[in-house]
């Protein structure tokens, strides 16, 4: 048993830290909500990392991965969180990329992997539908073979950042008569500029736009965009979801968030003392830190298991549930900490080009919208109820 | 023991309930909060016409002989409809100050106008540094001839953009957080030296930062005793806290009902999601939370006229319980709605946002827990 990093790992941390210091674009700060950033800002760091060869650290080396150990990848994410870096979006890097290099053919790999690595191609995930959320396998969007093409019809929803996407990966029904709904689904790559695709943004409760409805009307997609075999899409989709879940724990970012919360609570005064000295409030902050420590060690144990050759299993559900609960509590406490100034709607101030919020402390303006927005984390990526169902079945064997 | 309402009170409840149902449907509210002004003066006029703005006042004050219970009934219905119009600032707060401490002349000039809906007040008490401490004031009112000169800034003054007047708390002597030395004034919004920065709030209302720069305030604008305003402020803020607790129960009731409704009709895995026991139990917990909240709202309302310690104890108990319930009910409702719960267009998101802000209105759970602890230790 040893929690210390090795000398090599510490040297790696130094290398990473200085690379970030020297290369992270100074002007790019993470906005409270994603849609408040320009698409260019969202991909700027990705592009720099692409040039360095660090944009897809977890991929096999033959596809441009770094060959880092899970621990090194962990250090990497910690160092990025320290500066609140805007990381590559997961849709290409963490989701469709691994599906393509694992199940795709050589043409597909050659065509799509470089754009994912470089950050030049923006991907979105077309899984969910209005009637198929938790029960993803009930999806209805159809893909009907017509010569060398598939013709897609249906409606996807909750498609994150599809408004900027160049490509999407869609689950479509190719065999409506399959004995089980899971058996008639295919995994198809779709150029988002194809005629017949309409993307309609959905406004969320924080006032921002990060998800969309995607309407598909007679969308003609070359059959060569099918991944793997027809009707085997569910296998690839499940493979991908396991990848989606790892990393969703967000330990490094939450650690940074706790530091920010403590700064706020040092600044906010209560009876002439910093709020952080109030036993009531301080207890909640400490509780959060303790729970975060438990999550961090749990994640490190999972990493160690992976390092020893075990793939991400159902324990990723535990990381997702606990990680998102912590993220949500963090935003609750931040809203509590800012007091009255959580109430103004900063979006109601006319944009004057500057980031100055005209009233209240700067750290307060995003507290409520972030709290509202982060309710999504226990819903998306398989809701926390669904994760618990997975643990029930896969871990407890009930 | 009697938890029944009088015939008059039932009339108030039925009247306001019908009005909110008929005049405050969801689409109307959405249109109102995104309109230029953010409220409906004509709805306010209707409230006045129906006597709702008079409901909490005694007959000698020009009201209908009601009190805190009437306010509770009205606010519960407002909570059900997420009504944004400024009943608490104008009627409960400003009306409360005048009711408790207004001179005959002040009541004549202001209270009757509030009841008639002709004047609308906002309550400018919070300050950027003050957190929930009502005595922590840097706004000053200095003696100036016969009157006072007012200087300072008030934070997040709810309803200020709609107001014609403010009730303003200010320091007339003593140090920044001293119990003594606090006074209360009426200031017209168009007085020389008053300026506002208006904005929307995250829960669909309007508010302002209000700045006072050498505002001349006449001696007869003082409400209550000079330098001894804090007990009066605490009384009125407790009444407002009870009112916002009642609003929360109304909002929770509707939030719960719409969640049940949604869970019964939303199907996943071929069955209504209401058939999953984990969701059933969560909806049961929501139900228990709001039932407990209704009880605490009653307790706070009933105890408003008791002695100071008992009143504060009850109000803080209620605000703690209801703040916690508001969070649980709001979050659970969103979670049960899945992705629909986090969209702007569904009602549940708006109820969640209002409940989230109510958590800290007139003092957060922590603030009232501290007050409860101090009162318990002192008893
Ligand atoms: C911000 C955001 C971004 C998203 N991004 C994407 C994206 O990019 N691509 C994409 O394809 N999808 C995306 N999603 C969709 C997301 O995956 C779904 O919202 C999620 O799977 C839940 O489905 P639903 O919203 O239909 O809720 P429902 O499935 O209707 O669930 C409603 C409630 O019922 C519960 N429930 C359902 N089934 C069970 C059960 N068996 N047992 C117990 N409880 C149950 C749920 O946990 C939830 O609380 C996103 C969603 C959000 C909110
Ligand atoms: C101190 C004590 C005094 C008692 N006194 C008396 C007495 O005087 N007379 C008498 O007749 N009995 C008495 N009982 C018995 C008591 O009523 C039973 O213990 C009780 O009904 C639970 O039954 P069980 O112990 O068989 O647990 P089980 O019924 O086996 O339940 C085990 C667990 O499963 C849960 N569970 C069961 N069904 C469901 C469901 N449908 N959904 C979700 N969860 C479920 C239960 O909640 C419990 O957590 C007493 C019990 C105790 C502990």
PDB file of C-alpha atoms in Angstrom, chain A residues 109-368:
ATOM      1  CA  UNK A 109     -10.203   5.208 -38.990  1.00  0.00           C
ATOM      2  CA  UNK A 110      -8.238   7.084 -41.643  1.00  0.00           C
ATOM      3  CA  UNK A 111     -11.102   9.434 -42.332  1.00  0.00           C
ATOM      4  CA  UNK A 112     -12.216  10.314 -38.813  1.00  0.00           C
ATOM      5  CA  UNK A 113      -9.466   9.802 -36.249  1.00  0.00           C
ATOM      6  CA  UNK A 114      -7.166  12.640 -37.418  1.00  0.00           C
ATOM      7  CA  UNK A 115      -9.939  15.254 -37.133  1.00  0.00           C
ATOM      8  CA  UNK A 116     -10.788  14.064 -33.633  1.00  0.00           C
ATOM      9  CA  UNK A 117      -7.153  14.225 -32.555  1.00  0.00           C
ATOM     10  CA  UNK A 118      -6.585  17.676 -33.990  1.00  0.00           C
ATOM     11  CA  UNK A 119      -9.847  19.130 -32.730  1.00  0.00           C
ATOM     12  CA  UNK A 120     -10.853  20.251 -36.205  1.00  0.00           C
ATOM     13  CA  UNK A 121     -14.001  18.136 -36.330  1.00  0.00           C
ATOM     14  CA  UNK A 122     -16.748  18.686 -33.794  1.00  0.00           C
ATOM     15  CA  UNK A 123     -18.820  15.631 -32.889  1.00  0.00           C
ATOM     16  CA  UNK A 124     -22.202  15.231 -31.217  1.00  0.00           C
ATOM     17  CA  UNK A 125     -23.989  12.231 -29.751  1.00  0.00           C
ATOM     18  CA  UNK A 126     -27.396  11.339 -31.209  1.00  0.00           C
ATOM     19  CA  UNK A 127     -28.693   8.685 -28.839  1.00  0.00           C
ATOM     20  CA  UNK A 128     -31.655   9.995 -26.837  1.00  0.00           C
ATOM     21  CA  UNK A 129     -35.114  10.613 -28.230  1.00  0.00           C
ATOM     22  CA  UNK A 130     -38.225  12.177 -26.745  1.00  0.00           C
ATOM     23  CA  UNK A 131     -39.626   8.718 -25.991  1.00  0.00           C
ATOM     24  CA  UNK A 132     -36.307   6.989 -25.356  1.00  0.00           C
ATOM     25  CA  UNK A 133     -34.292   8.384 -22.478  1.00  0.00           C
ATOM     26  CA  UNK A 134     -33.425   5.957 -19.730  1.00  0.00           C
ATOM     27  CA  UNK A 135     -34.881   3.245 -21.919  1.00  0.00           C
ATOM     28  CA  UNK A 136     -32.514   3.978 -24.761  1.00  0.00           C
ATOM     29  CA  UNK A 137     -33.193   0.693 -26.536  1.00  0.00           C
ATOM     30  CA  UNK A 138     -36.743   1.802 -27.307  1.00  0.00           C
ATOM     31  CA  UNK A 139     -35.450   4.377 -29.771  1.00  0.00           C
ATOM     32  CA  UNK A 140     -37.491   4.879 -32.942  1.00  0.00           C
ATOM     33  CA  UNK A 141     -35.340   6.791 -35.417  1.00  0.00           C
ATOM     34  CA  UNK A 142     -35.107   4.563 -38.471  1.00  0.00           C
ATOM     35  CA  UNK A 143     -32.366   3.915 -40.995  1.00  0.00           C
ATOM     36  CA  UNK A 144     -33.650   2.147 -44.078  1.00  0.00           C
ATOM     37  CA  UNK A 145     -31.190   0.733 -46.580  1.00  0.00           C
ATOM     38  CA  UNK A 146     -31.617   2.149 -50.090  1.00  0.00           C
ATOM     39  CA  UNK A 147     -28.903   1.036 -52.492  1.00  0.00           C
ATOM     40  CA  UNK A 148     -25.592   2.371 -51.194  1.00  0.00           C
ATOM     41  CA  UNK A 149     -27.276   4.639 -48.687  1.00  0.00           C
ATOM     42  CA  UNK A 150     -29.278   4.602 -45.517  1.00  0.00           C
ATOM     43  CA  UNK A 151     -32.240   6.924 -45.264  1.00  0.00           C
ATOM     44  CA  UNK A 152     -32.726   8.268 -41.778  1.00  0.00           C
ATOM     45  CA  UNK A 153     -35.995   9.529 -40.301  1.00  0.00           C
ATOM     46  CA  UNK A 154     -36.867  10.465 -36.756  1.00  0.00           C
ATOM     47  CA  UNK A 155     -36.141  12.840 -33.933  1.00  0.00           C
ATOM     48  CA  UNK A 156     -33.250  12.937 -31.513  1.00  0.00           C
ATOM     49  CA  UNK A 157     -33.147  15.212 -28.514  1.00  0.00           C
ATOM     50  CA  UNK A 158     -30.851  16.537 -25.784  1.00  0.00           C
ATOM     51  CA  UNK A 159     -28.065  16.490 -28.340  1.00  0.00           C
ATOM     52  CA  UNK A 160     -25.349  18.457 -26.579  1.00  0.00           C
ATOM     53  CA  UNK A 161     -23.716  21.239 -28.611  1.00  0.00           C
ATOM     54  CA  UNK A 162     -25.079  19.842 -31.885  1.00  0.00           C
ATOM     55  CA  UNK A 163     -25.490  23.442 -32.982  1.00  0.00           C
ATOM     56  CA  UNK A 164     -21.740  23.519 -33.640  1.00  0.00           C
ATOM     57  CA  UNK A 165     -21.248  19.925 -34.710  1.00  0.00           C
ATOM     58  CA  UNK A 166     -19.708  18.810 -38.008  1.00  0.00           C
ATOM     59  CA  UNK A 167     -20.452  15.124 -37.432  1.00  0.00           C
ATOM     60  CA  UNK A 168     -22.749  13.093 -35.224  1.00  0.00           C
ATOM     61  CA  UNK A 169     -22.911   9.466 -34.203  1.00  0.00           C
ATOM     62  CA  UNK A 170     -26.471   8.221 -34.246  1.00  0.00           C
ATOM     63  CA  UNK A 171     -28.249   5.150 -33.036  1.00  0.00           C
ATOM     64  CA  UNK A 172     -30.938   4.128 -35.506  1.00  0.00           C
ATOM     65  CA  UNK A 173     -33.321   1.246 -35.850  1.00  0.00           C
ATOM     66  CA  UNK A 174     -32.419  -0.915 -38.821  1.00  0.00           C
ATOM     67  CA  UNK A 175     -34.517  -3.959 -37.923  1.00  0.00           C
ATOM     68  CA  UNK A 176     -37.938  -3.130 -36.510  1.00  0.00           C
ATOM     69  CA  UNK A 177     -38.788  -6.829 -36.290  1.00  0.00           C
ATOM     70  CA  UNK A 178     -35.838  -7.974 -34.186  1.00  0.00           C
ATOM     71  CA  UNK A 179     -36.914 -10.229 -31.282  1.00  0.00           C
ATOM     72  CA  UNK A 180     -35.443  -7.812 -28.716  1.00  0.00           C
ATOM     73  CA  UNK A 181     -35.317  -4.035 -29.240  1.00  0.00           C
ATOM     74  CA  UNK A 182     -31.551  -4.032 -28.557  1.00  0.00           C
ATOM     75  CA  UNK A 183     -30.957  -6.320 -31.511  1.00  0.00           C
ATOM     76  CA  UNK A 184     -32.219  -4.088 -34.315  1.00  0.00           C
ATOM     77  CA  UNK A 185     -30.100  -0.993 -33.737  1.00  0.00           C
ATOM     78  CA  UNK A 186     -27.181   0.312 -35.792  1.00  0.00           C
ATOM     79  CA  UNK A 187     -24.446   2.833 -35.095  1.00  0.00           C
ATOM     80  CA  UNK A 188     -24.131   5.331 -37.948  1.00  0.00           C
ATOM     81  CA  UNK A 189     -21.884   8.315 -38.484  1.00  0.00           C
ATOM     82  CA  UNK A 190     -23.668  11.305 -39.971  1.00  0.00           C
ATOM     83  CA  UNK A 191     -22.289  14.440 -41.555  1.00  0.00           C
ATOM     84  CA  UNK A 192     -24.343  17.148 -39.861  1.00  0.00           C
ATOM     85  CA  UNK A 193     -24.405  19.182 -43.057  1.00  0.00           C
ATOM     86  CA  UNK A 194     -26.442  16.542 -44.866  1.00  0.00           C
ATOM     87  CA  UNK A 195     -29.758  17.866 -46.222  1.00  0.00           C
ATOM     88  CA  UNK A 196     -32.751  16.938 -44.090  1.00  0.00           C
ATOM     89  CA  UNK A 197     -31.107  17.601 -40.712  1.00  0.00           C
ATOM     90  CA  UNK A 198     -32.576  20.368 -38.651  1.00  0.00           C
ATOM     91  CA  UNK A 199     -31.056  21.388 -35.327  1.00  0.00           C
ATOM     92  CA  UNK A 200     -33.281  23.323 -32.910  1.00  0.00           C
ATOM     93  CA  UNK A 201     -31.699  24.627 -29.730  1.00  0.00           C
ATOM     94  CA  UNK A 202     -33.459  24.012 -26.400  1.00  0.00           C
ATOM     95  CA  UNK A 203     -33.203  26.666 -23.722  1.00  0.00           C
ATOM     96  CA  UNK A 204     -32.249  25.260 -20.316  1.00  0.00           C
ATOM     97  CA  UNK A 205     -33.227  26.559 -16.885  1.00  0.00           C
ATOM     98  CA  UNK A 206     -30.049  28.561 -16.470  1.00  0.00           C
ATOM     99  CA  UNK A 207     -31.033  30.536 -19.575  1.00  0.00           C
ATOM    100  CA  UNK A 208     -28.344  28.980 -21.780  1.00  0.00           C
ATOM    101  CA  UNK A 209     -28.411  26.824 -24.860  1.00  0.00           C
ATOM    102  CA  UNK A 210     -26.308  23.688 -24.784  1.00  0.00           C
ATOM    103  CA  UNK A 211     -28.697  20.958 -25.956  1.00  0.00           C
ATOM    104  CA  UNK A 212     -30.751  20.618 -29.114  1.00  0.00           C
ATOM    105  CA  UNK A 213     -33.539  18.775 -30.801  1.00  0.00           C
ATOM    106  CA  UNK A 214     -32.293  17.174 -33.983  1.00  0.00           C
ATOM    107  CA  UNK A 215     -34.898  16.398 -36.632  1.00  0.00           C
ATOM    108  CA  UNK A 216     -34.013  13.930 -39.367  1.00  0.00           C
ATOM    109  CA  UNK A 217     -36.176  13.940 -42.486  1.00  0.00           C
ATOM    110  CA  UNK A 218     -35.130  11.620 -45.306  1.00  0.00           C
ATOM    111  CA  UNK A 219     -31.483  12.141 -44.480  1.00  0.00           C
ATOM    112  CA  UNK A 220     -29.404  10.215 -47.007  1.00  0.00           C
ATOM    113  CA  UNK A 221     -26.243   8.787 -45.451  1.00  0.00           C
ATOM    114  CA  UNK A 222     -23.698   6.618 -47.323  1.00  0.00           C
ATOM    115  CA  UNK A 223     -23.839   3.034 -46.086  1.00  0.00           C
ATOM    116  CA  UNK A 224     -20.071   3.141 -45.600  1.00  0.00           C
ATOM    117  CA  UNK A 225     -20.784   5.282 -42.508  1.00  0.00           C
ATOM    118  CA  UNK A 226     -22.136   2.268 -40.681  1.00  0.00           C
ATOM    119  CA  UNK A 227     -19.842   1.222 -37.850  1.00  0.00           C
ATOM    120  CA  UNK A 228     -19.243  -2.510 -37.544  1.00  0.00           C
ATOM    121  CA  UNK A 229     -22.156  -4.696 -38.430  1.00  0.00           C
ATOM    122  CA  UNK A 230     -25.731  -3.741 -39.093  1.00  0.00           C
ATOM    123  CA  UNK A 231     -28.004  -4.368 -36.079  1.00  0.00           C
ATOM    124  CA  UNK A 232     -25.028  -4.676 -33.732  1.00  0.00           C
ATOM    125  CA  UNK A 233     -25.050  -1.000 -32.723  1.00  0.00           C
ATOM    126  CA  UNK A 234     -26.155  -1.708 -29.170  1.00  0.00           C
ATOM    127  CA  UNK A 235     -22.858  -3.452 -28.440  1.00  0.00           C
ATOM    128  CA  UNK A 236     -20.886  -0.426 -29.598  1.00  0.00           C
ATOM    129  CA  UNK A 237     -23.227   1.939 -27.785  1.00  0.00           C
ATOM    130  CA  UNK A 238     -22.720   0.117 -24.499  1.00  0.00           C
ATOM    131  CA  UNK A 239     -18.969   0.030 -25.002  1.00  0.00           C
ATOM    132  CA  UNK A 240     -19.106   3.774 -25.510  1.00  0.00           C
ATOM    133  CA  UNK A 241     -21.254   4.424 -22.443  1.00  0.00           C
ATOM    134  CA  UNK A 242     -18.681   2.760 -20.213  1.00  0.00           C
ATOM    135  CA  UNK A 243     -16.157   5.226 -21.637  1.00  0.00           C
ATOM    136  CA  UNK A 244     -18.556   8.118 -21.156  1.00  0.00           C
ATOM    137  CA  UNK A 245     -18.942   7.296 -17.491  1.00  0.00           C
ATOM    138  CA  UNK A 246     -15.287   7.134 -16.578  1.00  0.00           C
ATOM    139  CA  UNK A 247     -14.141  10.697 -16.163  1.00  0.00           C
ATOM    140  CA  UNK A 248     -17.660  11.836 -15.317  1.00  0.00           C
ATOM    141  CA  UNK A 249     -16.657  11.702 -11.630  1.00  0.00           C
ATOM    142  CA  UNK A 250     -14.822  14.980 -12.182  1.00  0.00           C
ATOM    143  CA  UNK A 251     -12.646  14.669  -9.080  1.00  0.00           C
ATOM    144  CA  UNK A 252      -9.956  17.069 -10.244  1.00  0.00           C
ATOM    145  CA  UNK A 253     -12.453  19.729 -11.199  1.00  0.00           C
ATOM    146  CA  UNK A 254     -14.373  19.346  -7.946  1.00  0.00           C
ATOM    147  CA  UNK A 255     -11.145  19.751  -5.986  1.00  0.00           C
ATOM    148  CA  UNK A 256     -10.574  23.006  -7.768  1.00  0.00           C
ATOM    149  CA  UNK A 257     -14.222  23.932  -7.094  1.00  0.00           C
ATOM    150  CA  UNK A 258     -13.773  23.324  -3.367  1.00  0.00           C
ATOM    151  CA  UNK A 259     -10.761  25.644  -3.376  1.00  0.00           C
ATOM    152  CA  UNK A 260     -12.856  28.319  -5.065  1.00  0.00           C
ATOM    153  CA  UNK A 261     -15.681  27.789  -2.599  1.00  0.00           C
ATOM    154  CA  UNK A 262     -13.254  28.231   0.281  1.00  0.00           C
ATOM    155  CA  UNK A 263     -11.941  31.437  -1.241  1.00  0.00           C
ATOM    156  CA  UNK A 264     -15.488  32.748  -1.504  1.00  0.00           C
ATOM    157  CA  UNK A 265     -16.252  31.720   2.061  1.00  0.00           C
ATOM    158  CA  UNK A 266     -13.084  33.496   3.231  1.00  0.00           C
ATOM    159  CA  UNK A 267     -14.275  36.635   1.531  1.00  0.00           C
ATOM    160  CA  UNK A 268     -17.929  36.590   2.596  1.00  0.00           C
ATOM    161  CA  UNK A 269     -18.349  37.923   6.095  1.00  0.00           C
ATOM    162  CA  UNK A 270     -20.679  36.758   8.822  1.00  0.00           C
ATOM    163  CA  UNK A 271     -20.822  38.599  12.153  1.00  0.00           C
ATOM    164  CA  UNK A 272     -17.478  40.184  11.357  1.00  0.00           C
ATOM    165  CA  UNK A 273     -15.766  36.867  10.654  1.00  0.00           C
ATOM    166  CA  UNK A 274     -15.210  35.015   7.396  1.00  0.00           C
ATOM    167  CA  UNK A 275     -18.077  32.682   6.602  1.00  0.00           C
ATOM    168  CA  UNK A 276     -15.559  29.836   6.513  1.00  0.00           C
ATOM    169  CA  UNK A 277     -15.080  30.271  10.266  1.00  0.00           C
ATOM    170  CA  UNK A 278     -18.745  29.647  10.911  1.00  0.00           C
ATOM    171  CA  UNK A 279     -19.073  26.135  12.326  1.00  0.00           C
ATOM    172  CA  UNK A 280     -22.274  25.477  10.437  1.00  0.00           C
ATOM    173  CA  UNK A 281     -20.898  26.420   7.071  1.00  0.00           C
ATOM    174  CA  UNK A 282     -17.411  25.070   7.689  1.00  0.00           C
ATOM    175  CA  UNK A 283     -18.877  21.709   8.647  1.00  0.00           C
ATOM    176  CA  UNK A 284     -20.563  21.453   5.290  1.00  0.00           C
ATOM    177  CA  UNK A 285     -17.379  22.386   3.449  1.00  0.00           C
ATOM    178  CA  UNK A 286     -15.385  19.833   5.410  1.00  0.00           C
ATOM    179  CA  UNK A 287     -17.992  17.172   4.789  1.00  0.00           C
ATOM    180  CA  UNK A 288     -17.685  17.881   1.095  1.00  0.00           C
ATOM    181  CA  UNK A 289     -13.899  17.661   1.215  1.00  0.00           C
ATOM    182  CA  UNK A 290     -14.065  14.378   3.091  1.00  0.00           C
ATOM    183  CA  UNK A 291     -16.519  12.887   0.622  1.00  0.00           C
ATOM    184  CA  UNK A 292     -14.349  14.114  -2.212  1.00  0.00           C
ATOM    185  CA  UNK A 293     -11.308  12.453  -0.656  1.00  0.00           C
ATOM    186  CA  UNK A 294     -13.240   9.183  -0.464  1.00  0.00           C
ATOM    187  CA  UNK A 295     -14.201   9.535  -4.103  1.00  0.00           C
ATOM    188  CA  UNK A 296     -10.658  10.364  -5.113  1.00  0.00           C
ATOM    189  CA  UNK A 297      -9.162   7.319  -3.433  1.00  0.00           C
ATOM    190  CA  UNK A 298     -11.929   5.170  -4.872  1.00  0.00           C
ATOM    191  CA  UNK A 299     -11.098   6.489  -8.306  1.00  0.00           C
ATOM    192  CA  UNK A 300      -7.394   5.858  -7.734  1.00  0.00           C
ATOM    193  CA  UNK A 301      -8.208   2.296  -6.716  1.00  0.00           C
ATOM    194  CA  UNK A 302     -10.169   1.908  -9.933  1.00  0.00           C
ATOM    195  CA  UNK A 303      -7.225   3.332 -11.873  1.00  0.00           C
ATOM    196  CA  UNK A 304      -4.861   0.952 -10.181  1.00  0.00           C
ATOM    197  CA  UNK A 305      -7.154  -1.883 -11.201  1.00  0.00           C
ATOM    198  CA  UNK A 306      -7.116  -0.633 -14.780  1.00  0.00           C
ATOM    199  CA  UNK A 307      -3.354  -0.364 -14.668  1.00  0.00           C
ATOM    200  CA  UNK A 308      -3.353  -4.002 -13.666  1.00  0.00           C
ATOM    201  CA  UNK A 309      -5.416  -4.795 -16.722  1.00  0.00           C
ATOM    202  CA  UNK A 310      -9.011  -4.640 -15.537  1.00  0.00           C
ATOM    203  CA  UNK A 311     -11.271  -2.657 -17.861  1.00  0.00           C
ATOM    204  CA  UNK A 312     -13.744  -0.086 -16.564  1.00  0.00           C
ATOM    205  CA  UNK A 313     -16.590  -2.140 -15.152  1.00  0.00           C
ATOM    206  CA  UNK A 314     -19.727  -1.343 -13.214  1.00  0.00           C
ATOM    207  CA  UNK A 315     -17.634   0.536 -10.654  1.00  0.00           C
ATOM    208  CA  UNK A 316     -17.759   3.454 -13.075  1.00  0.00           C
ATOM    209  CA  UNK A 317     -21.415   3.748 -12.013  1.00  0.00           C
ATOM    210  CA  UNK A 318     -20.292   4.347  -8.448  1.00  0.00           C
ATOM    211  CA  UNK A 319     -17.901   7.066  -9.614  1.00  0.00           C
ATOM    212  CA  UNK A 320     -20.649   8.693 -11.657  1.00  0.00           C
ATOM    213  CA  UNK A 321     -23.193   8.742  -8.844  1.00  0.00           C
ATOM    214  CA  UNK A 322     -20.850   9.965  -6.122  1.00  0.00           C
ATOM    215  CA  UNK A 323     -19.015  12.345  -8.429  1.00  0.00           C
ATOM    216  CA  UNK A 324     -22.162  14.073  -9.625  1.00  0.00           C
ATOM    217  CA  UNK A 325     -23.613  14.273  -6.125  1.00  0.00           C
ATOM    218  CA  UNK A 326     -20.464  16.047  -5.015  1.00  0.00           C
ATOM    219  CA  UNK A 327     -20.538  18.393  -7.992  1.00  0.00           C
ATOM    220  CA  UNK A 328     -24.123  19.273  -7.168  1.00  0.00           C
ATOM    221  CA  UNK A 329     -23.427  19.850  -3.487  1.00  0.00           C
ATOM    222  CA  UNK A 330     -20.533  22.073  -4.404  1.00  0.00           C
ATOM    223  CA  UNK A 331     -22.835  24.292  -6.440  1.00  0.00           C
ATOM    224  CA  UNK A 332     -25.416  24.320  -3.631  1.00  0.00           C
ATOM    225  CA  UNK A 333     -22.817  25.515  -1.164  1.00  0.00           C
ATOM    226  CA  UNK A 334     -21.511  28.122  -3.561  1.00  0.00           C
ATOM    227  CA  UNK A 335     -25.014  29.520  -3.981  1.00  0.00           C
ATOM    228  CA  UNK A 336     -25.441  29.522  -0.206  1.00  0.00           C
ATOM    229  CA  UNK A 337     -22.109  31.264   0.226  1.00  0.00           C
ATOM    230  CA  UNK A 338     -22.885  34.222  -2.003  1.00  0.00           C
ATOM    231  CA  UNK A 339     -26.044  35.181  -0.098  1.00  0.00           C
ATOM    232  CA  UNK A 340     -28.208  37.866  -1.683  1.00  0.00           C
ATOM    233  CA  UNK A 341     -26.101  38.138  -4.800  1.00  0.00           C
ATOM    234  CA  UNK A 342     -27.201  34.714  -5.981  1.00  0.00           C
ATOM    235  CA  UNK A 343     -30.534  36.266  -6.886  1.00  0.00           C
ATOM    236  CA  UNK A 344     -29.780  38.714  -9.751  1.00  0.00           C
ATOM    237  CA  UNK A 345     -29.904  37.278 -13.248  1.00  0.00           C
ATOM    238  CA  UNK A 346     -26.615  38.283 -14.814  1.00  0.00           C
ATOM    239  CA  UNK A 347     -28.010  37.554 -18.255  1.00  0.00           C
ATOM    240  CA  UNK A 348     -30.384  40.486 -17.844  1.00  0.00           C
ATOM    241  CA  UNK A 349     -27.512  42.944 -18.022  1.00  0.00           C
ATOM    242  CA  UNK A 350     -26.797  44.169 -21.513  1.00  0.00           C
ATOM    243  CA  UNK A 351     -23.602  42.627 -22.849  1.00  0.00           C
ATOM    244  CA  UNK A 352     -21.054  45.387 -23.117  1.00  0.00           C
ATOM    245  CA  UNK A 353     -18.216  43.255 -24.388  1.00  0.00           C
ATOM    246  CA  UNK A 354     -16.507  43.082 -21.034  1.00  0.00           C
ATOM    247  CA  UNK A 355     -16.872  40.312 -18.514  1.00  0.00           C
ATOM    248  CA  UNK A 356     -17.602  42.803 -15.766  1.00  0.00           C
ATOM    249  CA  UNK A 357     -20.698  42.054 -13.816  1.00  0.00           C
ATOM    250  CA  UNK A 358     -21.978  45.441 -12.810  1.00  0.00           C
ATOM    251  CA  UNK A 359     -23.154  44.547  -9.309  1.00  0.00           C
ATOM    252  CA  UNK A 360     -22.044  42.292  -6.505  1.00  0.00           C
ATOM    253  CA  UNK A 361     -18.792  40.338  -6.327  1.00  0.00           C
ATOM    254  CA  UNK A 362     -17.629  38.666  -9.561  1.00  0.00           C
ATOM    255  CA  UNK A 363     -17.759  35.202  -8.079  1.00  0.00           C
ATOM    256  CA  UNK A 364     -21.475  35.547  -7.330  1.00  0.00           C
ATOM    257  CA  UNK A 365     -22.837  36.071 -10.784  1.00  0.00           C
ATOM    258  CA  UNK A 366     -22.665  32.482 -11.937  1.00  0.00           C
ATOM    259  CA  UNK A 367     -23.605  30.837  -8.631  1.00  0.00           C
ATOM    260  CA  UNK A 368     -27.325  30.360  -9.272  1.00  0.00           C
TER     261      UNK A 368
END
